[in-house]
């Protein structure tokens, strides 16, 4: 009689005591696997006794004394390269030296974290999502839109500039426009007449301008090669993330479901949440891609649906070593729902 096959272990990385990863862990358990929840914070503000011990060698990897030899699928809740808080109000020679020393120390922590996940990926393990394929799109939007447009995906006309003359010309061409930071999750707002009068301030900081698109704001979740959930965000303001009133499930055209899944793979991602505008002609125009999305703002039923598909994807890869099979099980789950 052959021994029973042990259930696969799925590594889940996040900040310590993450409520969202607790829900992902529950989904993994419900699907018959063993979640291994790990604190991703190396160094930083954590007390020395709380920092995970990380070891990386040519024949193995350990995080917080967990041996990754038999762990084949890893999910990262949310990690972007850390930077120190804003500069202090006054920097003299001594405080500048201290700030620089702290910055260099942070680089070592970042390099160790990055190397750990690249090491796992190089050995054929699934890392959703690798840091190299993560926040570069979310945190460098100027290249994100042009990359999508060059690959044939639908993205709004955009201008990333610190040149007042170029900004004025772009605004004249597109008419109604919005502006947003070139990095991260800062709020989007409509370009006002007062903004147009202050374009000379661009020389102090590049800004991203974009044609304004009218239509429903859609939040789309992708796992593997499938769109697993689309929600219309009901909000009064142009920036729905800061003014969401409710969410409404929406059925997207099949062609749009396939296109956004291709876009996800094009960016090297296994899992992500996209923000888009559904234009009057029924097409999605992509606004943002978050490779470590926050889902706790969604209704419980909606996020449970996403986490269930993510868990199945990770578990099936652990069992088969095949991205095709992992994607197929998500597709079959959607078809039978």
mmCIF file of N, CA and C in Angstrom, residues 6-12 24-25 27-37 71 73 315 318:
data_model
loop_
_atom_site.group_PDB
_atom_site.id
_atom_site.type_symbol
_atom_site.label_atom_id
_atom_site.label_comp_id
_atom_site.label_asym_id
_atom_site.label_seq_id
_atom_site.Cartn_x
_atom_site.Cartn_y
_atom_site.Cartn_z
ATOM 1 N N UNK A 6 1.072 13.758 0.622
ATOM 2 C CA UNK A 6 0.893 14.922 1.498
ATOM 3 C C UNK A 6 0.321 16.088 0.702
ATOM 4 N N UNK A 7 -0.576 16.862 1.299
ATOM 5 C CA UNK A 7 -1.107 18.037 0.587
ATOM 6 C C UNK A 7 0.002 19.043 0.338
ATOM 7 N N UNK A 8 -0.056 19.758 -0.776
ATOM 8 C CA UNK A 8 0.998 20.734 -1.079
ATOM 9 C C UNK A 8 0.985 21.900 -0.096
ATOM 10 N N UNK A 9 2.168 22.463 0.105
ATOM 11 C CA UNK A 9 2.303 23.664 0.926
ATOM 12 C C UNK A 9 2.400 24.882 0.010
ATOM 13 N N UNK A 10 1.650 25.930 0.333
ATOM 14 C CA UNK A 10 1.644 27.170 -0.446
ATOM 15 C C UNK A 10 2.177 28.287 0.439
ATOM 16 N N UNK A 11 3.265 28.930 0.033
ATOM 17 C CA UNK A 11 3.849 30.024 0.808
ATOM 18 C C UNK A 11 3.126 31.330 0.486
ATOM 19 N N UNK A 12 2.730 32.048 1.523
ATOM 20 C CA UNK A 12 2.007 33.314 1.380
ATOM 21 C C UNK A 12 2.780 34.400 2.117
ATOM 22 N N UNK A 24 -6.642 34.716 2.120
ATOM 23 C CA UNK A 24 -6.038 33.850 1.102
ATOM 24 C C UNK A 24 -5.680 32.499 1.718
ATOM 25 N N UNK A 25 -5.134 32.531 2.927
ATOM 26 C CA UNK A 25 -4.777 31.284 3.616
ATOM 27 C C UNK A 25 -6.011 30.420 3.852
ATOM 28 N N UNK A 27 -8.654 30.347 1.985
ATOM 29 C CA UNK A 27 -9.025 29.780 0.680
ATOM 30 C C UNK A 27 -8.122 28.601 0.332
ATOM 31 N N UNK A 28 -6.829 28.720 0.618
ATOM 32 C CA UNK A 28 -5.893 27.626 0.360
ATOM 33 C C UNK A 28 -6.267 26.402 1.195
ATOM 34 N N UNK A 29 -6.583 26.626 2.450
ATOM 35 C CA UNK A 29 -6.989 25.514 3.321
ATOM 36 C C UNK A 29 -8.274 24.862 2.823
ATOM 37 N N UNK A 30 -9.229 25.687 2.392
ATOM 38 C CA UNK A 30 -10.507 25.156 1.915
ATOM 39 C C UNK A 30 -10.338 24.294 0.674
ATOM 40 N N UNK A 31 -9.268 24.558 -0.098
ATOM 41 C CA UNK A 31 -9.009 23.789 -1.307
ATOM 42 C C UNK A 31 -8.112 22.579 -1.030
ATOM 43 N N UNK A 32 -7.798 22.315 0.246
ATOM 44 C CA UNK A 32 -7.088 21.098 0.608
ATOM 45 C C UNK A 32 -5.589 21.194 0.687
ATOM 46 N N UNK A 33 -5.028 22.406 0.645
ATOM 47 C CA UNK A 33 -3.579 22.569 0.758
ATOM 48 C C UNK A 33 -3.228 23.203 2.099
ATOM 49 N N UNK A 34 -1.938 23.342 2.352
ATOM 50 C CA UNK A 34 -1.459 23.869 3.633
ATOM 51 C C UNK A 34 -0.851 25.255 3.405
ATOM 52 N N UNK A 35 -1.464 26.311 3.933
ATOM 53 C CA UNK A 35 -0.858 27.634 3.792
ATOM 54 C C UNK A 35 0.305 27.829 4.757
ATOM 55 N N UNK A 36 1.386 28.417 4.258
ATOM 56 C CA UNK A 36 2.534 28.753 5.098
ATOM 57 C C UNK A 36 2.686 30.268 5.032
ATOM 58 N N UNK A 37 2.209 30.954 6.062
ATOM 59 C CA UNK A 37 2.170 32.422 6.064
ATOM 60 C C UNK A 37 3.480 32.955 6.632
ATOM 61 N N UNK A 71 8.292 23.438 -1.292
ATOM 62 C CA UNK A 71 7.277 24.458 -1.575
ATOM 63 C C UNK A 71 7.473 24.922 -3.011
ATOM 64 N N UNK A 73 4.909 26.818 -4.903
ATOM 65 C CA UNK A 73 4.095 27.967 -5.314
ATOM 66 C C UNK A 73 4.096 28.995 -4.204
ATOM 67 N N UNK A 315 -2.261 25.909 -6.125
ATOM 68 C CA UNK A 315 -2.235 24.496 -5.723
ATOM 69 C C UNK A 315 -2.012 23.588 -6.926
ATOM 70 N N UNK A 318 1.498 23.568 -7.935
ATOM 71 C CA UNK A 318 2.294 22.786 -6.983
ATOM 72 C C UNK A 318 2.209 21.305 -7.280
#
